[in-house]
XYZ file of N, CA and C in Angstrom:
849
model
N -25.879 4.686 -6.340
C -24.541 5.150 -6.354
C -23.560 4.593 -5.304
N -22.612 4.050 -5.776
C -21.139 3.718 -4.913
C -20.422 4.855 -4.084
N -20.559 4.850 -2.787
C -19.571 5.970 -2.003
C -18.543 5.540 -1.619
N -17.542 5.995 -1.863
C -16.004 5.624 -1.421
C -15.347 6.928 -0.996
N -14.632 6.679 0.396
C -14.160 7.626 0.920
C -12.648 7.844 0.700
N -11.930 8.912 0.410
C -10.511 8.867 0.332
C -9.863 10.011 1.224
N -8.833 9.862 1.744
C -8.188 10.878 2.605
C -7.888 12.325 1.816
N -8.394 13.233 2.645
C -8.316 14.321 2.034
C -7.076 15.339 2.056
N -5.997 15.037 2.670
C -4.697 15.427 2.565
C -3.648 14.588 2.919
N -2.504 14.957 2.690
C -1.218 14.000 2.649
C -0.965 12.923 1.932
N 0.033 12.477 2.232
C 0.694 11.197 1.465
C -0.321 9.977 1.067
N -1.282 9.783 1.811
C -2.449 8.918 1.663
C -3.323 9.455 0.850
N -3.628 10.563 0.871
C -4.522 11.203 0.008
C -4.043 11.334 -1.660
N -2.657 11.654 -1.760
C -1.992 11.505 -2.845
C -1.731 10.224 -3.587
N -1.553 9.083 -2.639
C -1.343 7.932 -3.214
C -2.740 7.389 -3.720
N -3.839 7.506 -3.136
C -5.014 7.066 -3.170
C -5.766 7.680 -4.566
N -5.617 8.833 -4.578
C -6.006 9.626 -5.956
C -5.113 9.160 -6.987
N -3.831 8.844 -7.015
C -2.920 8.287 -8.306
C -3.712 7.002 -8.469
N -3.591 6.248 -7.753
C -3.970 4.661 -7.725
C -5.436 4.596 -8.434
N -6.283 5.308 -8.075
C -7.931 5.568 -8.580
C -7.906 6.118 -9.991
N -7.182 7.272 -10.248
C -6.603 7.591 -11.838
C -6.289 6.719 -12.536
N -5.413 5.915 -12.159
C -4.698 4.970 -12.815
C -5.712 3.966 -13.332
N -6.676 3.698 -12.463
C -7.593 2.579 -12.635
C -8.612 3.304 -13.294
N -8.811 4.203 -13.741
C -10.034 4.632 -14.783
C -11.164 5.587 -13.928
N -10.686 5.824 -12.708
C -11.733 6.812 -12.137
C -11.441 8.204 -12.072
N -12.346 8.989 -12.168
C -12.507 10.503 -12.182
C -12.630 10.983 -10.409
N -11.574 11.028 -9.840
C -11.593 11.394 -8.572
C -10.714 12.747 -8.101
N -10.193 13.566 -8.973
C -9.407 14.768 -8.869
C -10.252 15.558 -8.761
N -9.565 16.713 -7.691
C -10.318 17.774 -7.197
C -9.900 19.171 -7.790
N -10.815 20.101 -7.988
C -9.807 21.125 -8.955
C -9.592 22.041 -7.629
N -10.212 22.075 -6.479
C -10.054 22.973 -5.457
C -10.021 22.010 -4.211
N -10.695 22.530 -3.009
C -10.765 21.911 -1.942
C -12.368 21.435 -1.570
N -13.070 21.033 -2.632
C -14.289 20.166 -2.597
C -14.404 19.137 -1.885
N -15.554 18.727 -1.152
C -15.364 17.468 -0.278
C -15.887 16.319 -1.164
N -16.620 16.579 -2.325
C -17.378 15.558 -3.034
C -16.926 15.567 -4.501
N -16.643 14.370 -4.826
C -16.341 14.570 -6.517
C -17.506 13.364 -7.305
N -18.001 13.553 -7.912
C -18.707 12.462 -8.534
C -18.273 11.777 -9.806
N -18.073 10.542 -10.194
C -17.813 10.139 -11.197
C -18.919 9.410 -11.805
N -19.628 10.388 -12.621
C -20.800 9.778 -13.375
C -20.546 8.806 -14.467
N -19.585 8.546 -14.938
C -19.384 7.615 -15.952
C -19.154 6.091 -14.916
N -18.668 6.213 -14.049
C -18.602 4.798 -13.301
C -19.880 4.765 -11.972
N -20.380 5.641 -12.215
C -21.516 6.144 -10.896
C -20.862 5.711 -9.588
N -19.994 6.420 -9.371
C -19.350 6.778 -8.069
C -19.334 8.012 -7.528
N -19.511 7.901 -6.142
C -19.364 9.480 -5.395
C -17.899 9.167 -4.250
N -17.284 9.972 -4.663
C -15.837 10.011 -3.954
C -16.037 11.058 -2.843
N -15.572 10.973 -1.670
C -15.770 11.823 -0.468
C -14.490 11.842 0.199
N -14.058 13.295 0.262
C -12.788 13.503 0.895
C -12.949 13.857 2.298
N -12.563 12.632 3.179
C -12.599 13.209 4.486
C -11.053 12.977 5.317
N -11.237 13.326 6.536
C -9.964 13.176 7.481
C -9.443 11.548 7.435
N -8.441 11.370 7.203
C -7.959 9.845 7.339
C -8.532 9.189 8.352
N -8.435 10.046 9.812
C -8.853 9.357 10.977
C -10.175 9.068 11.052
N -11.038 9.521 10.212
C -12.472 9.650 10.303
C -13.074 8.374 9.477
N -12.421 8.028 8.557
C -12.842 7.227 7.324
C -13.381 6.139 7.710
N -12.594 5.350 8.634
C -13.001 4.154 9.303
C -14.277 4.027 9.979
N -14.573 5.062 10.756
C -15.714 5.538 11.565
C -17.049 5.481 10.455
N -16.683 6.106 9.573
C -18.084 6.478 8.655
C -18.214 5.045 7.860
N -17.492 4.322 7.367
C -17.355 3.136 6.704
C -18.010 2.281 7.772
N -17.421 1.796 8.832
C -17.747 1.212 9.992
C -19.489 1.019 10.353
N -19.762 2.236 10.331
C -21.279 2.805 10.620
C -22.048 2.639 9.370
N -21.574 2.109 8.251
C -22.491 1.808 7.072
C -22.937 3.006 6.408
N -22.472 4.392 6.735
C -22.794 5.526 5.876
C -21.996 5.797 4.615
N -20.935 5.254 4.436
C -19.979 4.966 3.419
C -19.746 3.463 2.958
N -19.789 3.316 1.715
C -19.447 1.782 1.320
C -18.334 1.012 1.493
N -17.210 2.246 0.903
C -15.855 1.871 0.892
C -15.066 2.918 1.372
N -13.559 2.560 1.709
C -12.771 3.712 2.402
C -11.241 3.155 2.023
N -10.402 4.395 1.725
C -9.085 4.185 1.706
C -8.521 4.877 2.797
N -7.969 4.043 3.837
C -7.311 4.913 4.840
C -5.975 3.989 5.354
N -5.083 4.487 6.064
C -4.033 3.516 6.758
C -4.445 2.500 7.749
N -3.986 1.222 7.733
C -4.274 0.332 8.749
C -4.065 0.689 9.989
N -3.128 1.489 10.279
C -3.102 1.920 11.726
C -4.156 2.774 12.364
N -4.851 3.707 11.281
C -5.584 4.378 11.523
C -7.028 3.835 11.634
N -7.183 2.632 10.927
C -8.431 2.070 10.969
C -8.318 1.455 12.292
N -7.356 0.736 12.683
C -7.294 0.099 13.866
C -7.348 1.189 15.181
N -6.585 2.124 15.023
C -6.959 3.139 16.119
C -8.346 3.530 16.433
N -9.162 3.737 15.126
C -10.658 4.243 15.321
C -11.600 3.354 16.331
N -11.158 1.966 16.190
C -11.964 1.042 17.026
C -13.201 0.570 16.171
N -13.374 1.190 15.011
C -14.545 0.647 14.007
C -14.111 -0.837 13.344
N -15.433 -1.503 13.645
C -14.975 -2.858 12.752
C -15.085 -3.157 11.388
N -13.983 -2.882 10.638
C -14.111 -2.753 9.429
C -13.058 -3.476 8.778
N -13.915 -4.446 7.852
C -12.842 -5.557 6.977
C -12.025 -4.853 6.119
N -10.553 -5.462 6.265
C -9.613 -5.023 4.983
C -10.246 -5.869 3.903
N -10.441 -4.963 2.742
C -10.614 -5.809 1.347
C -9.577 -5.876 0.603
N -8.567 -5.277 0.742
C -7.307 -5.423 -0.325
C -6.312 -4.338 0.636
N -4.781 -4.769 0.204
C -3.852 -4.043 0.695
C -3.469 -3.237 -0.555
N -3.076 -2.110 -0.535
C -2.948 -1.176 -1.736
C -1.392 -0.807 -1.810
N -0.454 -1.520 -1.197
C 1.041 -1.330 -1.446
C 1.475 -0.029 -1.484
N 0.715 1.032 -0.839
C 1.529 2.295 -0.978
C 1.355 2.884 0.902
N 2.056 4.018 1.206
C 2.052 4.402 2.619
C 2.287 3.484 3.566
N 3.486 2.665 3.172
C 3.992 1.774 4.114
C 4.761 2.518 5.528
N 4.417 1.949 6.361
C 5.219 2.314 7.880
C 5.074 1.279 8.824
N 5.611 1.617 10.021
C 5.505 0.897 11.192
C 5.044 1.423 12.526
N 4.451 0.812 13.501
C 4.156 1.396 14.455
C 4.911 1.038 15.586
N 5.832 1.858 16.318
C 7.076 1.322 17.159
C 7.081 2.164 18.373
N 7.488 1.418 19.580
C 7.951 2.177 20.296
C 9.168 2.974 20.113
N 9.377 4.131 20.979
C 10.807 4.445 20.579
C 11.120 5.239 21.871
N 12.117 5.569 22.362
C 12.703 6.141 23.638
C 14.267 6.892 23.239
N 14.681 7.460 24.384
C 15.894 8.188 24.013
C 17.005 6.896 24.154
N 17.967 7.439 22.968
C 19.156 6.109 22.718
C 19.710 5.631 23.911
N 19.724 4.519 23.976
C 20.644 3.667 25.157
C 19.775 3.693 26.559
N 18.400 4.176 26.643
C 18.091 4.353 27.766
C 17.292 2.968 28.313
N 16.589 2.303 27.324
C 15.943 1.029 27.780
C 16.272 0.092 26.723
N 16.539 -1.333 27.202
C 16.461 -2.319 26.469
C 15.337 -2.891 25.817
N 14.461 -3.119 26.233
C 12.971 -3.599 25.863
C 11.919 -3.069 26.380
N 10.646 -2.992 25.769
C 9.458 -2.349 26.126
C 9.090 -2.928 27.658
N 9.621 -4.266 28.166
C 9.268 -4.461 29.256
C 9.721 -3.724 30.361
N 10.688 -2.820 30.160
C 10.938 -1.801 30.933
C 10.182 -0.593 31.074
N 8.898 -0.638 30.088
C 8.064 0.818 30.269
C 7.070 0.785 31.231
N 7.018 -0.273 32.021
C 5.978 -0.214 32.992
C 5.948 0.963 33.976
N 4.648 1.583 34.041
C 4.787 2.831 34.733
C 5.095 4.095 34.083
N 5.429 3.862 33.227
C 5.941 5.153 32.448
C 5.030 5.867 31.571
N 5.450 7.163 31.366
C 4.222 7.723 30.511
C 4.842 7.688 29.049
N 3.882 7.245 28.257
C 4.087 7.051 26.867
C 3.083 7.822 25.946
N 3.705 8.883 25.041
C 2.874 9.546 24.324
C 2.795 9.332 22.869
N 1.526 9.657 22.283
C 1.080 8.888 21.152
C -0.042 9.727 20.632
N -0.095 9.449 19.187
C -1.470 10.002 18.559
C -2.345 8.881 18.123
N -2.077 7.695 18.525
C -2.968 6.323 18.385
C -3.202 5.932 19.658
N -3.713 6.472 20.658
C -4.323 5.923 22.052
C -4.896 4.681 22.102
N -5.905 4.440 21.207
C -6.687 3.155 21.200
C -5.675 1.978 20.764
N -4.955 2.117 19.843
C -4.092 1.222 19.170
C -2.927 0.904 20.043
N -2.556 1.751 20.742
C -1.551 1.739 21.966
C -2.080 1.018 22.899
N -3.331 1.529 23.564
C -3.831 0.632 24.453
C -3.841 -0.817 24.429
N -4.377 -1.200 23.226
C -4.428 -2.494 23.001
C -3.130 -3.465 22.907
N -2.140 -2.782 22.544
C -0.657 -3.331 22.676
C -0.522 -3.512 24.166
N -0.473 -2.333 24.791
C -0.140 -2.335 26.334
C -0.929 -3.323 27.018
N -2.148 -3.712 26.774
C -2.941 -4.696 27.401
C -2.267 -5.908 26.850
N -2.152 -6.177 25.865
C -1.249 -7.566 25.558
C -0.019 -7.803 26.158
N 0.482 -6.666 26.304
C 2.247 -6.861 26.569
C 2.008 -6.811 28.475
N 0.878 -6.552 28.744
C 0.681 -6.603 30.423
C 1.163 -5.308 31.087
N 1.316 -4.264 30.375
C 2.030 -3.277 30.791
C 1.097 -1.982 31.086
N 1.133 -1.613 32.644
C 0.534 -0.496 33.190
C 1.335 0.827 33.067
N 0.866 1.510 31.978
C 1.490 2.903 31.235
C 0.153 4.101 31.374
N 1.067 4.988 31.732
C -0.094 6.501 31.309
C 0.072 6.762 29.772
N -1.179 6.877 29.249
C -1.089 7.446 27.749
C -1.217 8.613 28.021
N -0.353 9.473 26.956
C -0.279 10.901 26.792
C -0.752 11.259 25.360
N -1.972 11.429 25.247
C -2.606 11.630 23.811
C -2.053 13.110 23.169
N -1.517 12.805 22.116
C -0.923 14.202 21.394
C -1.322 14.105 19.793
N -1.714 15.237 18.900
C -2.124 15.151 17.941
C -0.937 15.208 16.885
N 0.288 15.355 17.303
C 1.324 15.291 16.429
C 2.408 15.918 17.105
N 3.801 15.699 16.199
C 4.876 16.013 16.795
C 5.545 15.312 17.946
N 5.073 14.014 17.920
C 5.358 13.262 19.197
C 6.459 12.986 19.622
N 7.770 13.089 18.609
C 9.064 12.690 18.752
C 9.529 13.716 19.908
N 9.030 15.218 20.090
C 9.491 16.152 21.054
C 9.047 16.184 22.374
N 8.277 15.227 22.542
C 7.354 15.003 23.831
C 8.264 14.654 24.826
N 9.229 13.957 24.646
C 10.205 13.282 25.716
C 10.988 14.416 26.065
N 11.781 15.264 25.170
C 12.586 16.329 25.515
C 11.985 17.548 26.173
N 10.568 17.564 26.054
C 9.909 18.756 26.736
C 9.263 18.139 27.960
N 9.430 17.086 28.411
C 9.300 16.633 29.870
C 7.795 15.943 29.867
N 6.972 15.779 29.071
C 5.599 15.207 29.125
C 5.650 13.753 28.975
N 6.563 13.244 28.390
C 6.655 11.657 28.306
C 7.765 11.042 28.296
N 7.878 9.745 28.666
C 9.329 9.007 29.042
C 9.515 8.259 27.823
N 8.450 7.967 27.072
C 8.664 7.080 25.685
C 7.631 7.641 24.643
N 7.642 7.078 23.407
C 6.683 7.312 22.651
C 6.227 5.929 21.877
N 4.878 6.103 21.357
C 4.591 4.926 20.375
C 3.925 5.704 19.011
N 4.748 5.494 17.979
C 4.366 6.370 16.768
C 4.555 5.565 15.471
N 4.084 6.129 14.238
C 4.226 5.670 13.148
C 5.712 6.037 12.775
N 6.326 5.035 12.119
C 7.663 5.175 11.800
C 7.586 4.825 10.352
N 8.258 5.658 9.349
C 8.814 5.405 8.016
C 9.990 4.968 7.685
N 10.780 6.058 7.814
C 12.408 5.710 7.647
C 13.204 5.978 8.867
N 12.375 6.448 9.857
C 13.378 6.381 11.230
C 14.078 7.863 11.103
N 14.054 8.595 10.388
C 15.333 9.557 10.306
C 14.728 10.868 11.223
N 13.307 10.968 11.521
C 12.646 11.962 12.444
C 13.173 11.550 13.927
N 13.121 10.220 14.178
C 13.330 9.822 15.522
C 14.995 9.967 15.833
N 15.895 9.548 15.025
C 17.099 9.766 14.938
C 17.458 11.220 15.078
N 16.905 12.137 14.560
C 17.175 13.599 14.608
C 16.838 14.173 16.210
N 15.751 13.295 16.592
C 15.426 13.846 18.051
C 16.134 13.084 19.217
N 17.102 11.920 18.589
C 17.994 11.242 19.780
C 17.196 10.039 20.540
N 16.469 9.627 19.550
C 15.667 8.450 19.746
C 15.966 7.099 18.989
N 15.740 6.185 19.402
C 15.727 4.889 18.904
C 14.579 3.939 18.986
N 14.514 2.866 18.154
C 13.209 2.102 18.221
C 13.550 0.937 19.178
N 12.475 0.759 19.924
C 12.655 -0.161 21.192
C 11.763 -1.648 20.587
N 12.700 -2.618 20.660
C 11.616 -4.026 20.193
C 11.084 -3.785 18.708
N 10.621 -5.007 18.648
C 9.847 -5.276 16.956
C 8.355 -4.154 16.909
N 8.672 -3.793 15.850
C 7.101 -2.867 15.457
C 5.858 -3.646 16.049
N 5.015 -2.817 16.478
C 3.760 -3.296 17.082
C 2.945 -3.615 16.021
N 3.242 -2.933 14.999
C 2.143 -3.145 13.692
C 2.586 -2.467 12.266
N 2.622 -3.403 11.409
C 2.996 -3.067 10.157
C 1.786 -2.421 9.537
N 1.930 -1.196 8.946
C 0.795 -0.543 8.375
C 1.060 0.144 6.757
N 0.098 -0.111 5.958
C 0.076 0.418 4.670
C -1.210 1.083 4.305
N -1.321 1.606 3.065
C -3.070 1.935 2.804
C -3.723 0.560 2.471
N -5.169 0.871 2.900
C -5.940 -0.338 2.743
C -7.191 0.043 2.188
N -7.776 -0.830 1.599
C -9.196 -0.622 1.060
C -10.099 -1.330 2.111
N -10.986 -0.628 2.772
C -11.842 -1.066 3.861
C -13.378 -1.228 3.485
N -14.113 -2.028 3.917
C -15.674 -2.075 3.504
C -16.624 -2.076 4.655
N -17.527 -1.729 4.433
C -18.646 -1.756 5.532
C -18.804 -2.971 6.224
N -18.822 -3.992 5.169
C -18.923 -5.413 5.496
C -18.039 -6.432 4.588
N -17.792 -7.548 5.393
C -16.898 -8.402 4.380
C -17.476 -8.922 2.946
N -18.832 -8.825 3.082
C -19.603 -9.191 1.851
C -19.792 -8.442 0.701
N -19.405 -7.176 0.955
C -19.805 -6.255 0.029
C -19.125 -6.166 -1.420
N -17.992 -6.831 -1.345
C -17.482 -7.209 -2.765
C -18.386 -8.306 -3.507
N -18.718 -9.257 -3.076
C -19.737 -10.159 -3.607
C -20.781 -9.627 -3.915
N -21.467 -8.632 -3.174
C -23.157 -8.168 -3.376
C -23.289 -6.970 -3.981
N -21.739 -6.463 -4.615
C -21.975 -5.243 -5.440
C -21.062 -5.367 -6.607
N -21.631 -5.440 -7.883
C -20.968 -5.547 -8.976
C -19.694 -4.548 -9.078
N -20.261 -3.245 -8.701
C -19.350 -2.211 -8.925
C -18.004 -2.369 -8.026
N -18.037 -2.943 -6.676
C -17.223 -3.118 -5.922
C -16.117 -4.083 -6.433
N -16.980 -5.221 -7.081
C -15.922 -6.381 -7.828
C -14.959 -5.568 -9.041
N -15.595 -4.596 -9.724
C -15.014 -3.897 -10.900
C -13.757 -3.171 -10.292
N -14.062 -2.387 -9.208
C -13.224 -1.485 -8.743
C -12.004 -2.494 -8.201
N -12.240 -3.326 -7.412
C -11.079 -4.089 -6.789
C -10.403 -4.917 -7.947
N -10.872 -5.265 -8.838
C -10.369 -5.822 -10.129
C -9.450 -4.790 -10.833
N -10.067 -3.714 -10.851
C -8.936 -2.733 -11.567
C -7.838 -2.359 -10.781
N -7.847 -2.313 -9.482
C -7.063 -1.854 -8.399
C -5.917 -3.013 -8.331
N -6.472 -4.493 -8.607
C -5.740 -5.395 -8.355
C -4.720 -5.485 -9.825
N -5.226 -5.178 -10.822
C -4.493 -5.055 -12.208
C -3.228 -3.968 -12.239
N -3.840 -2.826 -11.517
C -2.579 -1.745 -11.419
C -1.650 -2.140 -10.596
N -1.587 -2.747 -9.471
C -0.760 -3.417 -8.461
C 0.097 -4.424 -9.048
N -0.662 -5.256 -9.752
C 0.098 -6.394 -10.294
C 1.121 -6.060 -11.678
N 0.604 -5.123 -12.211
C 1.447 -4.540 -13.495
C 2.546 -3.809 -12.885
N 2.754 -3.384 -11.625
C 3.843 -2.719 -11.124
C 4.871 -3.839 -10.815
N 4.630 -5.051 -10.916
C 5.527 -6.034 -10.472
C 6.096 -6.697 -11.837
N 5.413 -6.566 -13.024
C 5.755 -7.015 -14.301
C 6.145 -6.171 -15.170
N 6.712 -6.520 -16.248
C 7.003 -5.796 -17.571
C 7.000 -6.821 -18.579
N 6.688 -6.243 -20.043
C 6.993 -6.723 -21.112
C 8.473 -6.895 -21.641
N 8.767 -7.948 -21.878
C 10.134 -8.240 -22.635
C 10.042 -8.664 -24.304
N 10.513 -7.907 -25.237
C 10.396 -8.309 -26.600
C 11.705 -8.471 -27.215
N 11.941 -9.479 -28.053
C 13.205 -9.701 -28.557
C 13.257 -10.540 -29.828
N 14.246 -10.346 -30.753
C 14.531 -11.261 -31.941
C 15.346 -12.460 -31.355
N 15.080 -13.798 -31.750
C 16.002 -14.844 -31.626
C 16.245 -15.763 -32.812
N 17.151 -16.633 -32.939
C 17.280 -17.320 -33.877
C 16.137 -18.754 -33.700
N 15.831 -19.288 -34.357
C 14.880 -20.623 -34.274
C 15.610 -21.437 -33.460
N 17.092 -21.684 -33.725
C 17.679 -22.618 -32.979
C 17.900 -22.406 -31.253
N 17.603 -21.153 -31.120
C 17.954 -21.049 -29.693
C 16.453 -20.432 -28.978
N 15.387 -20.792 -29.742
C 14.037 -20.189 -29.421
C 13.636 -20.955 -28.122
N 14.024 -22.538 -28.140
C 13.650 -23.191 -26.920
C 14.265 -22.636 -25.568
N 15.524 -22.487 -25.726
C 16.411 -21.635 -24.578
C 15.639 -20.432 -24.267
N 15.242 -19.541 -25.102
C 14.369 -18.373 -24.978
C 13.306 -18.469 -24.226
N 12.549 -19.533 -24.583
C 11.343 -19.587 -23.763
C 11.478 -20.152 -22.402
N 12.549 -20.831 -22.029
C 12.608 -21.227 -20.703
C 13.258 -19.953 -19.710
N 13.761 -19.104 -20.558
C 14.344 -17.961 -19.873
C 12.923 -16.884 -19.635
N 12.175 -16.926 -20.501
C 11.083 -15.937 -20.543
C 9.752 -16.844 -20.857
N 9.350 -17.879 -19.902
C 8.176 -18.692 -20.084
C 6.774 -17.687 -19.938
N 6.702 -16.638 -19.580
C 5.479 -15.886 -19.574
C 4.831 -16.341 -18.583
N 3.378 -15.967 -18.896
C 2.494 -16.183 -17.853
C 1.794 -17.780 -18.218
N 1.270 -17.791 -19.110
C 0.897 -19.110 -19.784
C 2.036 -19.647 -20.657
N 2.121 -18.829 -21.778
C 3.517 -19.167 -22.634
C 3.685 -17.979 -23.501
N 4.887 -17.655 -23.755
C 5.119 -16.416 -24.385
C 4.714 -16.341 -25.868
N 4.504 -15.113 -26.362
C 3.887 -15.139 -27.697
C 5.207 -15.137 -28.793
N 4.974 -16.034 -29.788
C 6.027 -16.116 -30.828
C 5.640 -15.822 -32.356
N 6.318 -15.176 -32.919
C 5.934 -14.691 -34.117
C 6.795 -14.693 -35.429
N 6.573 -15.022 -36.605
C 7.624 -15.280 -37.346
C 8.083 -13.723 -37.908
N 9.385 -13.852 -38.484
C 9.877 -12.548 -38.992
C 9.985 -13.177 -40.508
N 10.329 -11.827 -41.451
C 10.638 -11.916 -42.709
C 11.906 -13.105 -43.037
N 12.954 -13.030 -41.777
C 14.061 -13.909 -42.030
C 13.236 -15.188 -41.415
N 13.190 -16.560 -42.370
C 12.840 -17.389 -41.994
C 13.450 -18.103 -40.477
N 14.771 -17.879 -40.486
C 15.650 -18.494 -39.444
C 15.522 -17.734 -38.073
N 14.564 -16.586 -38.218
C 14.529 -16.075 -36.550
C 12.955 -15.822 -36.543
N 12.632 -15.423 -35.153
C 11.517 -15.111 -35.000
C 11.284 -14.391 -33.538
N 10.344 -13.578 -33.601
C 10.093 -12.491 -32.558
C 9.403 -13.098 -31.120
N 9.972 -12.675 -30.103
C 9.230 -13.331 -28.802
C 8.970 -12.168 -27.987
N 7.361 -12.329 -27.262
C 7.218 -11.452 -26.146
C 6.517 -12.167 -25.121
N 6.763 -11.752 -23.878
C 6.706 -12.430 -22.554
C 6.322 -11.379 -21.571
N 5.651 -11.540 -20.439
C 5.448 -10.946 -19.159
C 6.777 -11.635 -18.345
N 7.493 -10.725 -17.851
C 8.593 -11.074 -16.852
C 8.280 -10.173 -15.529
N 9.062 -10.758 -14.435
C 9.138 -9.903 -13.200
C 9.938 -8.868 -13.470
N 9.705 -7.626 -12.910
C 10.261 -6.359 -13.436
C 11.655 -6.365 -12.536
N 11.763 -7.008 -11.345
C 13.085 -7.175 -10.688
C 13.897 -7.905 -11.440
N 13.679 -8.739 -12.114
C 14.551 -9.567 -13.044
C 14.869 -9.050 -14.249
N 14.478 -7.972 -14.892
C 14.559 -7.913 -16.137
C 16.232 -7.609 -16.694
N 16.771 -7.267 -15.779
C 18.134 -6.740 -16.354
C 19.077 -8.351 -16.528
N 18.754 -9.140 -15.536
C 19.493 -10.556 -15.428
C 18.679 -11.021 -16.731
N 17.436 -11.130 -17.114
C 17.111 -11.763 -18.612
C 17.433 -11.317 -19.600
N 17.698 -9.941 -19.819
C 18.209 -9.317 -20.890
C 19.629 -9.926 -21.018
N 20.420 -9.986 -19.841
C 21.696 -10.714 -19.876
C 21.813 -12.146 -20.714
N 20.910 -12.978 -20.041
C 20.898 -14.218 -20.274
C 20.210 -14.472 -21.891
N 19.470 -13.548 -22.221
C 18.806 -13.655 -23.694
C 19.805 -13.248 -24.583
N 20.423 -12.056 -24.255
C 21.832 -11.740 -25.054
C 22.808 -12.911 -25.521
N 23.111 -13.462 -24.032
C 24.298 -14.660 -24.202
C 23.951 -15.549 -25.219
N 22.682 -16.160 -25.372
C 22.013 -16.986 -26.213
C 21.766 -16.763 -27.632
N 22.273 -15.450 -27.863
C 21.657 -15.099 -29.316
C 20.726 -14.087 -29.471
N 19.614 -13.606 -28.581
C 18.882 -12.914 -28.783
C 19.276 -11.318 -29.131
N 18.387 -10.573 -30.108
C 18.922 -9.119 -30.302
C 17.673 -8.697 -30.483
N 17.762 -7.235 -30.281
C 16.850 -6.318 -30.381
C 15.653 -6.304 -29.092
N 16.507 -6.689 -28.073
C 15.852 -7.158 -26.738
C 15.144 -5.516 -25.942
N 14.038 -5.549 -25.965
C 13.355 -4.210 -25.486
C 12.364 -4.632 -24.319
N 12.414 -3.893 -23.387
C 11.446 -3.945 -22.049
C 10.666 -2.938 -21.994
N 9.379 -2.825 -21.602
C 8.381 -2.120 -21.619
C 7.654 -1.799 -20.557
N 7.251 -1.176 -19.744
C 6.171 -1.133 -18.773
C 4.953 -1.453 -18.889
N 4.051 -1.975 -17.911
C 2.641 -2.493 -18.063
C 2.060 -1.419 -17.148
N 1.050 -0.883 -17.786
C 0.043 0.147 -16.933
C -1.025 -0.757 -16.206
N -1.481 -1.828 -16.482
C -2.429 -2.453 -15.856
C -2.691 -4.038 -16.525
N -3.018 -4.896 -15.967
C -3.354 -6.247 -16.460
C -4.085 -7.033 -15.503
N -4.585 -8.167 -16.222
C -5.507 -9.148 -15.366
C -4.713 -10.381 -15.538
N -4.331 -11.210 -14.654
C -3.663 -12.337 -14.893
C -4.887 -13.544 -14.299
């Protein structure tokens, strides 16, 4: 039975459960149980602290895990990323009181508070900075005003919490993070058909979020122009209508381009233009 670890709480947990559910897996909990077995797919889902997942996977105890790139890197475990999962995006950044420092080069000798000590130590070494790391489990932003740190290194999403604390980001992000699928080794995908199936399903869900289906009726005289606007993946589907002068067309299009495509189609005579979402697909 394939063992997959997913976060037991927080935004990563919600995103992982939603993605897996859309992919056809049973991983929802009725309470606070730590294990859910999906017998139809022969998978055991284990709900663990996001920070611990990479350690279990790296030690070969669990086959796969979903966690944040930042958490996996901070764990020190050697776990290959098999897939980016396109949710839980954030940045790992330095921050300090607004206007106090111009760059991280001025941090030498300072106290830097963080919940990611291993990740921070690696960046400090690469930057050649000798700083004292103050390890905290949370609420890192308040550490400066409380006098326990001079700057912080933390995961930032919108940056609103930093601004509320009177802080600003210093320099470029040290790491761009998001939810990732990790494996106990890089060959796990090729060695295990169940992992291949899982990854294909997840890719199908994520690709589908970038596309939509557009359907429309168009005069035969404008069909060639319509197909140029909506070429589809291989080619659009063209079907006859009861009116021999018109045809129906269906094609996949980029979701972000839907409105512009509808404008162009209407301008060349297409009518009954409909756009629908795609739940999953394989390209």
